[in-house]
Every structure is written in C-alpha cells, then in structure tokens.
PDB file of C-alpha atoms in Angstrom:
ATOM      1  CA  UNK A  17      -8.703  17.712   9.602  1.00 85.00           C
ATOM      2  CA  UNK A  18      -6.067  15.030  10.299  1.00 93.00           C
ATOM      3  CA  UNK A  19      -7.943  11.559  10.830  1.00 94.00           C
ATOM      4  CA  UNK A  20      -7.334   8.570  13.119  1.00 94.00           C
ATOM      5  CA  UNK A  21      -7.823   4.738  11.413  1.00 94.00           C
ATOM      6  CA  UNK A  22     -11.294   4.026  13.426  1.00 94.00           C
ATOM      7  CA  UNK A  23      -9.787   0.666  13.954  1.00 95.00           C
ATOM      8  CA  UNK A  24      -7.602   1.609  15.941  1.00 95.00           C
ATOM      9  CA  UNK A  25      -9.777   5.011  17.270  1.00 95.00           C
ATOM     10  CA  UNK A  26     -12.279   2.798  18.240  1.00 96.00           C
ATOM     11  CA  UNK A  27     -10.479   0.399  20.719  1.00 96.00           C
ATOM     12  CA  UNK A  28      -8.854   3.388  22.320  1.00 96.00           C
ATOM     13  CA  UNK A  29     -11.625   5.872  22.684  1.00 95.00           C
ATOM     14  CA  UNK A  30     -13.181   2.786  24.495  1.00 94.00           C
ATOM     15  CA  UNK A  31      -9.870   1.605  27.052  1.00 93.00           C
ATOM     16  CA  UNK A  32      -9.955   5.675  27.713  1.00 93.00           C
ATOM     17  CA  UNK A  33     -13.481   6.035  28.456  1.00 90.00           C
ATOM     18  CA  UNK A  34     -13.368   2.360  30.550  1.00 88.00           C
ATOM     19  CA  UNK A  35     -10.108   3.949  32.349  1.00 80.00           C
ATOM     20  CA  UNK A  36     -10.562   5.627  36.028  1.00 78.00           C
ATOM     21  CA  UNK A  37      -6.710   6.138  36.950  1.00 76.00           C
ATOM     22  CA  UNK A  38      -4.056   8.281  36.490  1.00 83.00           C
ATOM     23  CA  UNK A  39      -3.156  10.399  33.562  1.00 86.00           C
ATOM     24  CA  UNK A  40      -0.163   8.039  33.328  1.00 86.00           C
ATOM     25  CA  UNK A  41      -2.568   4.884  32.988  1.00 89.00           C
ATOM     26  CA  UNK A  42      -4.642   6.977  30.342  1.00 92.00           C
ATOM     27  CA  UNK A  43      -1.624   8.400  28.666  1.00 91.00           C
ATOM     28  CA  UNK A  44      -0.694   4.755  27.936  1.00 91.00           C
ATOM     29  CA  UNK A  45      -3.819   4.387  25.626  1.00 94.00           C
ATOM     30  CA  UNK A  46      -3.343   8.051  24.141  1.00 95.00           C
ATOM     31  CA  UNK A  47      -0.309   6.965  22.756  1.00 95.00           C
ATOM     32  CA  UNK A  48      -1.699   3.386  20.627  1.00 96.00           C
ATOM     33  CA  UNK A  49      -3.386   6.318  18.527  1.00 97.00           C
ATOM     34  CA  UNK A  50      -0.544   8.435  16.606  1.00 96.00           C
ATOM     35  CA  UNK A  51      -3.440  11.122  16.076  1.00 96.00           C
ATOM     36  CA  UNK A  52      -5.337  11.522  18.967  1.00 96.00           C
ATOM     37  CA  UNK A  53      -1.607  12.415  20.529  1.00 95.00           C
ATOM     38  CA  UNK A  54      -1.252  15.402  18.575  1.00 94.00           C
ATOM     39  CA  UNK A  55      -4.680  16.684  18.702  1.00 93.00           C
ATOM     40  CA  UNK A  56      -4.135  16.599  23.289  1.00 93.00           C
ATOM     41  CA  UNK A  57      -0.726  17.680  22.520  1.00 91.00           C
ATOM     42  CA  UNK A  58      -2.500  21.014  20.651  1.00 89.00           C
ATOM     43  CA  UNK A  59      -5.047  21.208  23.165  1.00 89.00           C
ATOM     44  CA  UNK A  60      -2.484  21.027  26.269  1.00 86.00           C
ATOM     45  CA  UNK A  61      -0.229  23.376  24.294  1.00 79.00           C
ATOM     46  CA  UNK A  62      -2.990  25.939  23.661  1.00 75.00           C
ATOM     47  CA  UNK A  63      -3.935  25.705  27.666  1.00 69.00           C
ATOM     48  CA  UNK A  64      -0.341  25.985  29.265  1.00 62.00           C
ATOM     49  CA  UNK A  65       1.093  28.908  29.844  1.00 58.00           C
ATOM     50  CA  UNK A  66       3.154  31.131  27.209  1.00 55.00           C
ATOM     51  CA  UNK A  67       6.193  30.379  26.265  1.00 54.00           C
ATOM     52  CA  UNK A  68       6.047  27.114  27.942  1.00 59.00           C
ATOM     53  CA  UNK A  69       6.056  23.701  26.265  1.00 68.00           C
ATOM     54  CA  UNK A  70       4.099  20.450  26.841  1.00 72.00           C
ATOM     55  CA  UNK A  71       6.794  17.629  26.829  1.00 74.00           C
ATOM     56  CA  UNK A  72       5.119  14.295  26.759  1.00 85.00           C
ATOM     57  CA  UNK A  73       1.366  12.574  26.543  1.00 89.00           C
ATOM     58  CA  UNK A  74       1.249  11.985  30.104  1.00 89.00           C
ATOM     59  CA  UNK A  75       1.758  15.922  31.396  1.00 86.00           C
ATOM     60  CA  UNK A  76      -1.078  16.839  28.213  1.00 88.00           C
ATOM     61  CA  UNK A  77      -3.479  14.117  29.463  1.00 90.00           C
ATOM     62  CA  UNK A  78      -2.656  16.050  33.684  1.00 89.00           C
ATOM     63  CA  UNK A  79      -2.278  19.714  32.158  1.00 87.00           C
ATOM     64  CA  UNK A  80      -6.422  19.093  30.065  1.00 89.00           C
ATOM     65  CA  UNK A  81      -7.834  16.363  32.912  1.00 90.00           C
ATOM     66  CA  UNK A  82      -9.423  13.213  32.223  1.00 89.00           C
ATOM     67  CA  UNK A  83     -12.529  14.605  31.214  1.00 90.00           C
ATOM     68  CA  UNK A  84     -11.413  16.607  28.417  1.00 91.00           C
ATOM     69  CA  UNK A  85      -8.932  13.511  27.579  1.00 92.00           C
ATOM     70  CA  UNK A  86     -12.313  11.522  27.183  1.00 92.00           C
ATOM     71  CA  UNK A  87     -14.635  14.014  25.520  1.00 93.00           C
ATOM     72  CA  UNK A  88     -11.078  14.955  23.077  1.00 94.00           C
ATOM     73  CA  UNK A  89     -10.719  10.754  22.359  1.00 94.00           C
ATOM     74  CA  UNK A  90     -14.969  10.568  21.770  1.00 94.00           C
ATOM     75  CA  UNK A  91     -14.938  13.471  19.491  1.00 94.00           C
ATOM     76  CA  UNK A  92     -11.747  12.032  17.807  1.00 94.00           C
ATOM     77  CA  UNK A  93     -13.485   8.918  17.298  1.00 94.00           C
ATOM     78  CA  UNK A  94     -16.876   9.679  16.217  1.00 92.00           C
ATOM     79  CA  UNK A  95     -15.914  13.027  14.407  1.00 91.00           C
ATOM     80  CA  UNK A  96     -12.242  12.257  12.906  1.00 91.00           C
ATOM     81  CA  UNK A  97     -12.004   8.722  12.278  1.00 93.00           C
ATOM     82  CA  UNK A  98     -12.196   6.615   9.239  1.00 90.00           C
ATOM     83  CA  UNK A  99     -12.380   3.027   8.188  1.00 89.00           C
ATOM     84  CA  UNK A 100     -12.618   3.512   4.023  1.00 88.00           C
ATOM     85  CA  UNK A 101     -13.619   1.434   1.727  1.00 82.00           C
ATOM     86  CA  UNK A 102     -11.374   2.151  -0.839  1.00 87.00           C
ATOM     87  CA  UNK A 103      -8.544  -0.822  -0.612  1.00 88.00           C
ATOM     88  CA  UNK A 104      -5.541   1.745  -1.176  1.00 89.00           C
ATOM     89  CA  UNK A 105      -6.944   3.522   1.828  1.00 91.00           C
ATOM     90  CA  UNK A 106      -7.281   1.245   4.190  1.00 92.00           C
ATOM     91  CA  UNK A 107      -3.575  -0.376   3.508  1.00 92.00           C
ATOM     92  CA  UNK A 108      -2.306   3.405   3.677  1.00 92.00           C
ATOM     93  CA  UNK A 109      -3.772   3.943   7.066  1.00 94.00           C
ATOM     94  CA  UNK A 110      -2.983   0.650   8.252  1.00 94.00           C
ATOM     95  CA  UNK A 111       0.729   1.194   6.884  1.00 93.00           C
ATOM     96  CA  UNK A 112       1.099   4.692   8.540  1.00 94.00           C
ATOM     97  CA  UNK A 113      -0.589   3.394  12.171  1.00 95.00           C
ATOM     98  CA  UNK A 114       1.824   0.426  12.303  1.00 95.00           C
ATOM     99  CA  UNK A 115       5.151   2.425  11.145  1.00 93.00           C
ATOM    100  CA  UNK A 116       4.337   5.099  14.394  1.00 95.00           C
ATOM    101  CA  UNK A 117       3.509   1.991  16.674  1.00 96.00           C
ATOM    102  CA  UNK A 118       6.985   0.365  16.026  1.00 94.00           C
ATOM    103  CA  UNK A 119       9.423   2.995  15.402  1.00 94.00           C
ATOM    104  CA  UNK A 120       8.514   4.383  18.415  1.00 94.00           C
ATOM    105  CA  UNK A 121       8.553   1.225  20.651  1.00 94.00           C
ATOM    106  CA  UNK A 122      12.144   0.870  18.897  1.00 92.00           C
ATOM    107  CA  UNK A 123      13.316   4.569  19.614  1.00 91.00           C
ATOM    108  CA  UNK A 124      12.411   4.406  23.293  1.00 91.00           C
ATOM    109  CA  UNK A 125      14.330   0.747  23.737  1.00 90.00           C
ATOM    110  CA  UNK A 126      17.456   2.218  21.612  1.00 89.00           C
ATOM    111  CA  UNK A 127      17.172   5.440  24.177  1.00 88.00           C
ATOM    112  CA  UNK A 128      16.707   3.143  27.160  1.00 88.00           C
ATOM    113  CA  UNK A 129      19.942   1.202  25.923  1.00 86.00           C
ATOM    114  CA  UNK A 130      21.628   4.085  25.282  1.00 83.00           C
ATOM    115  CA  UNK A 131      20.909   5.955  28.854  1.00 83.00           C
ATOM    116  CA  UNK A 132      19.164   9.043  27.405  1.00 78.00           C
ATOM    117  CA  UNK A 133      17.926  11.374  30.318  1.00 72.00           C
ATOM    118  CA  UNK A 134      14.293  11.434  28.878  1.00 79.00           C
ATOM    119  CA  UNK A 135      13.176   7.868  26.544  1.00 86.00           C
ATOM    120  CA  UNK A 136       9.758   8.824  26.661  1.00 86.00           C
ATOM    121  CA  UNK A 137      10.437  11.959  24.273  1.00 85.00           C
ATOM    122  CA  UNK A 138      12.091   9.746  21.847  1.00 88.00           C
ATOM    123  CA  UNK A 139       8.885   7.508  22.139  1.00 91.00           C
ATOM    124  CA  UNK A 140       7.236  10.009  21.201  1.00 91.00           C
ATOM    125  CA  UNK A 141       9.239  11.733  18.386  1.00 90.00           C
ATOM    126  CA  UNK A 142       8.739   8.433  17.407  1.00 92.00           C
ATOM    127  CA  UNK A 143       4.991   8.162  17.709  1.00 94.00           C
ATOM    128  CA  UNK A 144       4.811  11.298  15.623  1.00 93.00           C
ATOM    129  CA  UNK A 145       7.363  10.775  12.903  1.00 92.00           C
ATOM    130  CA  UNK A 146       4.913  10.703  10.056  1.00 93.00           C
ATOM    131  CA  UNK A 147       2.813  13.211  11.129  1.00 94.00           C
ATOM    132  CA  UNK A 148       2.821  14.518   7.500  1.00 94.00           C
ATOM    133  CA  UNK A 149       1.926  11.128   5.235  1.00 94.00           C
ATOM    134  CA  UNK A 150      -1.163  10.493   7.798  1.00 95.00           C
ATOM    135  CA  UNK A 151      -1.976  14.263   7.271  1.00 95.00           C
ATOM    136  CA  UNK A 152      -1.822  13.551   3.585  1.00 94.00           C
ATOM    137  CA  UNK A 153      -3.551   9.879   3.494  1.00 94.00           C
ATOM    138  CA  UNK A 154      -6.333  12.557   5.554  1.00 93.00           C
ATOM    139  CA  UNK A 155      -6.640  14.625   2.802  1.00 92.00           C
ATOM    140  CA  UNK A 156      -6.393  11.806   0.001  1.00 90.00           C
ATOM    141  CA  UNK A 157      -9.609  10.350   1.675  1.00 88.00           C
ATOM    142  CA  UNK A 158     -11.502  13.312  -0.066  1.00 84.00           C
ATOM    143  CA  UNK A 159     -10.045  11.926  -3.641  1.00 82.00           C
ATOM    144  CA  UNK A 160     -10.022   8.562  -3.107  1.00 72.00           C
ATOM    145  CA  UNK A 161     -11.410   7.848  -6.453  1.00 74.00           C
ATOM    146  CA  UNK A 162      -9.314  10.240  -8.648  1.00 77.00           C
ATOM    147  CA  UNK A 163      -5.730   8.490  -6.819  1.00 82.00           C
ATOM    148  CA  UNK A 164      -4.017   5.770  -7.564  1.00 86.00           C
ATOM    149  CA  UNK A 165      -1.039   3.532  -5.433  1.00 86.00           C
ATOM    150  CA  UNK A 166       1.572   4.808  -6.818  1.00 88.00           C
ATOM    151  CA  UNK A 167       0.267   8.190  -7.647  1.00 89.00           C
ATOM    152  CA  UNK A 168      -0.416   8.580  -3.427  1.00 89.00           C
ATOM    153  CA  UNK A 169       2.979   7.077  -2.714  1.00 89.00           C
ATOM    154  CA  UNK A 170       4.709   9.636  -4.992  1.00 90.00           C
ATOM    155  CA  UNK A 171       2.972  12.830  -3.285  1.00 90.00           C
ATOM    156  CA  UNK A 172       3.614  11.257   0.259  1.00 90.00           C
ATOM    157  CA  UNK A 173       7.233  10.707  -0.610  1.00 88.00           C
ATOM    158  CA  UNK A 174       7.602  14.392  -1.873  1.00 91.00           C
ATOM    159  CA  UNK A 175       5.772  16.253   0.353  1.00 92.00           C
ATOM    160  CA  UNK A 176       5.213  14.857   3.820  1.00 91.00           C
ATOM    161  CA  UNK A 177       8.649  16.302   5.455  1.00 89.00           C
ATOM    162  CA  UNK A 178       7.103  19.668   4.825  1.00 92.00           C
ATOM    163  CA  UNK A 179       3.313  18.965   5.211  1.00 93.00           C
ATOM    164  CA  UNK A 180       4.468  17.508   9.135  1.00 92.00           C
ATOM    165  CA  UNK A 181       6.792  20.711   9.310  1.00 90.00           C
ATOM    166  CA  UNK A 182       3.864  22.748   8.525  1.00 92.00           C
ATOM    167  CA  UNK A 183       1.437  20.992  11.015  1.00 92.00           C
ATOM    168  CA  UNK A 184       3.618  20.871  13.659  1.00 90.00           C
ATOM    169  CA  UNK A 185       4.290  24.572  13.368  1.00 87.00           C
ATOM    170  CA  UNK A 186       0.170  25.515  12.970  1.00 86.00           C
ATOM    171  CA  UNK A 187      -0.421  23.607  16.157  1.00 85.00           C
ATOM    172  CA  UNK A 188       2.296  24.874  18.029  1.00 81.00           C
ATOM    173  CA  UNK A 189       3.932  21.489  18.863  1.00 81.00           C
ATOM    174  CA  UNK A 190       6.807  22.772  20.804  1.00 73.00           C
ATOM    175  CA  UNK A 191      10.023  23.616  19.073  1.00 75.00           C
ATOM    176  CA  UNK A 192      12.543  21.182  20.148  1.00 79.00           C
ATOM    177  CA  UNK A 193      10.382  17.979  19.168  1.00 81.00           C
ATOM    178  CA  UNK A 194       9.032  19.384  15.555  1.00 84.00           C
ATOM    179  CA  UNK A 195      12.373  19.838  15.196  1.00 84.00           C
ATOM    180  CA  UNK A 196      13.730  16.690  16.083  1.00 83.00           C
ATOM    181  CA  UNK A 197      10.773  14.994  14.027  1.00 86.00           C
ATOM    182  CA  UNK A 198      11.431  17.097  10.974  1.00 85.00           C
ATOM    183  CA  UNK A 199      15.409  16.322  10.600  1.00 84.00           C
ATOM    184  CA  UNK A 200      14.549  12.253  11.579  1.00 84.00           C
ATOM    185  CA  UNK A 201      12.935  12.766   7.622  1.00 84.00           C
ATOM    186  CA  UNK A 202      16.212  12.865   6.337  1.00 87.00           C
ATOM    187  CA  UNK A 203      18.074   9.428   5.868  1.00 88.00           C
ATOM    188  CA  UNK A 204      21.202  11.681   5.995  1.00 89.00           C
ATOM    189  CA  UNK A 205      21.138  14.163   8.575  1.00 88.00           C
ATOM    190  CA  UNK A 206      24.397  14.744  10.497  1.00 86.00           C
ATOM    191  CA  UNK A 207      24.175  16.794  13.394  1.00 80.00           C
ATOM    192  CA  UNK A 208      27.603  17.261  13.662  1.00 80.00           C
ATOM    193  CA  UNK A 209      28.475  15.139  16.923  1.00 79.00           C
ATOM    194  CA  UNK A 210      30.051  12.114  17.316  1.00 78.00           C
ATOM    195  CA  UNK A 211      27.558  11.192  20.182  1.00 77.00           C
ATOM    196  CA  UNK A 212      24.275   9.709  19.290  1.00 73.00           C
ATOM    197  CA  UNK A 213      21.985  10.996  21.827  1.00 64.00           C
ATOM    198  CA  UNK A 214      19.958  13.350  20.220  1.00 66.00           C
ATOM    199  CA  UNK A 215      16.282  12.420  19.866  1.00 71.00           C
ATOM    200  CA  UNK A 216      16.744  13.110  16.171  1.00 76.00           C
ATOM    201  CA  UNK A 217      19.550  10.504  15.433  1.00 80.00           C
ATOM    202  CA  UNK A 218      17.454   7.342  17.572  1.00 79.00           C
ATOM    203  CA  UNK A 219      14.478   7.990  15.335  1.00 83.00           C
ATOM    204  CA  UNK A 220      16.261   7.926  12.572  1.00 87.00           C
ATOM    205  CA  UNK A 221      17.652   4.618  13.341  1.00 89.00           C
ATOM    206  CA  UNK A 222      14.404   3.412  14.490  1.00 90.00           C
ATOM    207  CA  UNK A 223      13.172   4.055  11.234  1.00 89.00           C
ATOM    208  CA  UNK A 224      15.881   2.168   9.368  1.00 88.00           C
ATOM    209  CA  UNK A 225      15.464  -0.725  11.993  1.00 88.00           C
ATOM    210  CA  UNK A 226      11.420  -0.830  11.260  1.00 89.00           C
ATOM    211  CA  UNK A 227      11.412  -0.438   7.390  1.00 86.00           C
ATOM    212  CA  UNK A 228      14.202  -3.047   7.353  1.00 85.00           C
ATOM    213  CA  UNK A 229      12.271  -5.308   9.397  1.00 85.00           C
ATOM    214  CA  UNK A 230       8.985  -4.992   7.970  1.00 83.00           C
ATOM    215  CA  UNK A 231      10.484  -5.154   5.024  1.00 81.00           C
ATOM    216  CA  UNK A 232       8.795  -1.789   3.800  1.00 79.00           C
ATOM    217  CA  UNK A 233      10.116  -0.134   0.790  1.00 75.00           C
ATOM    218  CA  UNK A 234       7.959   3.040   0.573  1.00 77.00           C
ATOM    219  CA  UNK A 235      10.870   5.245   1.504  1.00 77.00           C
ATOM    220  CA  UNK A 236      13.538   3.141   0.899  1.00 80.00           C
ATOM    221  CA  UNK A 237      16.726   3.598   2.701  1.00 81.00           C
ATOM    222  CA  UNK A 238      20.510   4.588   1.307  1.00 85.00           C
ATOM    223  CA  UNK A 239      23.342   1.754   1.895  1.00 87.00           C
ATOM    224  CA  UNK A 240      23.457   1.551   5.845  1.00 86.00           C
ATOM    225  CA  UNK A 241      27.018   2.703   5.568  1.00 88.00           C
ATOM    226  CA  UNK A 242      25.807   5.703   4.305  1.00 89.00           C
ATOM    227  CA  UNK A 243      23.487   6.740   7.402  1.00 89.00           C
ATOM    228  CA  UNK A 244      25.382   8.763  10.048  1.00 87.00           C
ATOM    229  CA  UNK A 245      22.888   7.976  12.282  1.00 86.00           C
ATOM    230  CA  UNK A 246      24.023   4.137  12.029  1.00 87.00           C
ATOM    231  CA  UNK A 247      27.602   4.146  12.218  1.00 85.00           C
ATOM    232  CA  UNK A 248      27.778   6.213  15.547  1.00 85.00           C
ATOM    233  CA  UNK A 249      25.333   3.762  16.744  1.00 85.00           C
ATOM    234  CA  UNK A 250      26.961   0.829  15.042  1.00 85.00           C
ATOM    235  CA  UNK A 251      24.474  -0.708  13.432  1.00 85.00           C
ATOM    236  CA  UNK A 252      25.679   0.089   9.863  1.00 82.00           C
ATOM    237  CA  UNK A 253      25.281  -3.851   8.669  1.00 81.00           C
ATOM    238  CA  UNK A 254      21.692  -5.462   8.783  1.00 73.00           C
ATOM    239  CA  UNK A 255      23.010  -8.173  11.257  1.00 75.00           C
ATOM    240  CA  UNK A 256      23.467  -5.622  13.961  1.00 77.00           C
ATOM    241  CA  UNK A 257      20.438  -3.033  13.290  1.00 71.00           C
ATOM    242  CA  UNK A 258      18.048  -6.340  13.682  1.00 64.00           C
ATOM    243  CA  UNK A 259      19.838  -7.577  16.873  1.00 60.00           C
TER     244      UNK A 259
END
C-alpha cells in the first residue's frame, strides 16, 4: 500500500469532490497528489483496452469518469493517507511531496521551452519520479520506531530506482513512461543523442535544477559538467541551471 501525505490528500480529495467540470479541471487537482496519480493511472490502465496505454492524468480521470475519480480520491484519503507523528516521517513525506511538485512544474517549463510535442508527459514523468522513496517512506511507516534518519536515507538511496521499477511494472504503468522515469534515476544516463528531447533527459535536469535550488542533498548530484543531460541542455554551470 503506497500512501499519500494526508496534508496534502486532504485538500485534494476535497477541490475533487467540490469540482463539477471537466476531467481536465479535475485532472488539475489529481496531479497536486503524486500518489493518487498512480493509483487512477492503475485503475485507467486496468480499464482500457489491451495493449493500449493511458498517457496522461487527464485521459485516466475521462477513460474511469468523475465518479470513480471521486470515490478513487475519498478512498485514497480516508484509507491511504497519513499524517505521522514520528518527526522523521513527517519531514520524509513532506520532502518526497515537494520534490514531485517542483521537478515536475520544472520539466514541463524546460519541455515547453524546448518545443517538445507532448509537455504534459514530462510533467508527469516528473510528478512520478520518486515513485520508489514514497513507496519506501510507505513501508517505513510500519517501522517507524526501529528507523533512524540516516538509516531511512541510506535504504531510500539504495533501493528506490528498483522499488519504482518494480511498482511501475506491477501496476502496469505503460512502458514508455516507467521507462523514462526509471533512467531519470541515474545522474549519468546518456541516451546516446545529441538532442535533448527525450522525456528522460528534461527530468533529469529538472531534478538537478530542484535539488540545487532547494538546496537538497539527499541524492546529491556529480559536478554539473559531468551530467550529459546538462551540457546538451547547457546548463552545466549553476548560473545557467537556476536562470
């Protein structure tokens, strides 16, 4: 059970239930909530037809209805959110929520700037980045007690690229995107190409942007020289990844 930061749960179950228009205008609201977007990803994905995909928040929320989107965001809220007490909790949660938020407001601008055909998928690449540490801050709730700071840091660091991989793949979040969100992991992935307008390379560079801004060092970056992502976007020097 992966579980949404009842903060944040809480003020959108109650925007989506006070919502009457489009799936668009609901999407919108889907999409403050990191994990109540994968859980009407799954649910559009398990209701549209084989071999097909689901390719944003805004055909789930049309593909399920509004009324499943509300009765999905109610259960998500009631059922699968948290607000712990536990201090290390509660900063880990608020940490994870904040990271989605902002890397992907950051990868759809950089796509926007950049042209891409579709921004909205690298929104949501984005959105969904760190699928794996929220899994893991989900199952860390059960052990609050027996985990420290650094001890919860340590696992997320080692084993969220594959805990995501692993999530994505059991809820049969179309290829393309796991894939995308799975490679952004790597500080150092190359696809090859000297254009960067793969979903992959602007979340990667929305990450770097983000964590240098925020000032985050949880998964601290290489020099930005070093990121190929960076250079064949320019923005290998902190002066132009902040501009």
């Amino acid at each position: 059970m992966i579980l949404s930061w009842h903060p944040v749960s809480l003020s959108v179950s109650r925007q989506i239930m006070e919502t009457s228009g489009t799936a668009a205008s609901i999407g919108k609201w889907v999409m403050l909530d990191p994990v109540l977007s994968l859980k009407l990803l799954k649910m559009a994905q398990f209701q549209h037809r084989p071999g097909g995909a689901v390719p944003n928040i805004i055909s789930a929320t049309s593909q399920i209805g509004p009324k499943k989107t509300r009765k999905l965001a109610f259960m998500n809220l009631f059922r699968e959110s948290r607000d712990p007490r536990a201090l290390i909790l509660q900063e880990a949660f608020s940490h994870a929520w904040e990271r989605s938020i902002c890397v992907a407001a950051v990868a759809k601008r950089l796509a926007e700037d950049l042209n891409l055909e579709d921004p909205g998928e690298a929104e949501l690449a984005g959105l969904l980045h760190n699928v794996g540490e929220i899994t893991i801050i989900s199952y860390a709730y059960n052990f609050y007690r027996e985990i420290s700071p650094q001890e919860l840091q340590e696992c997320t660091l080692m084993f969220s690229k594959e805990t995501g991989r692993m999530v994505l793949s059991h809820w049969n979040i179309f290829h393309s995107l796991a894939q995308h969100i799975c490679d952004s992991t790597e500080w150092l992935y190359d696809h090859g190409s000297n254009s960067p307008s793969l979903v992959d390379i602007i979340v990667i560079a929305a990450r770097a942007c983000v964590q240098i801004s925020r000032k985050d060092k949880s998964n601290p970056a290489p020099p930005l020289p070093q990121i190929p992502a960076l250079k064949k976007l320019r923005l290998d020097t902190p002066n132009s990844i902040l501009v």
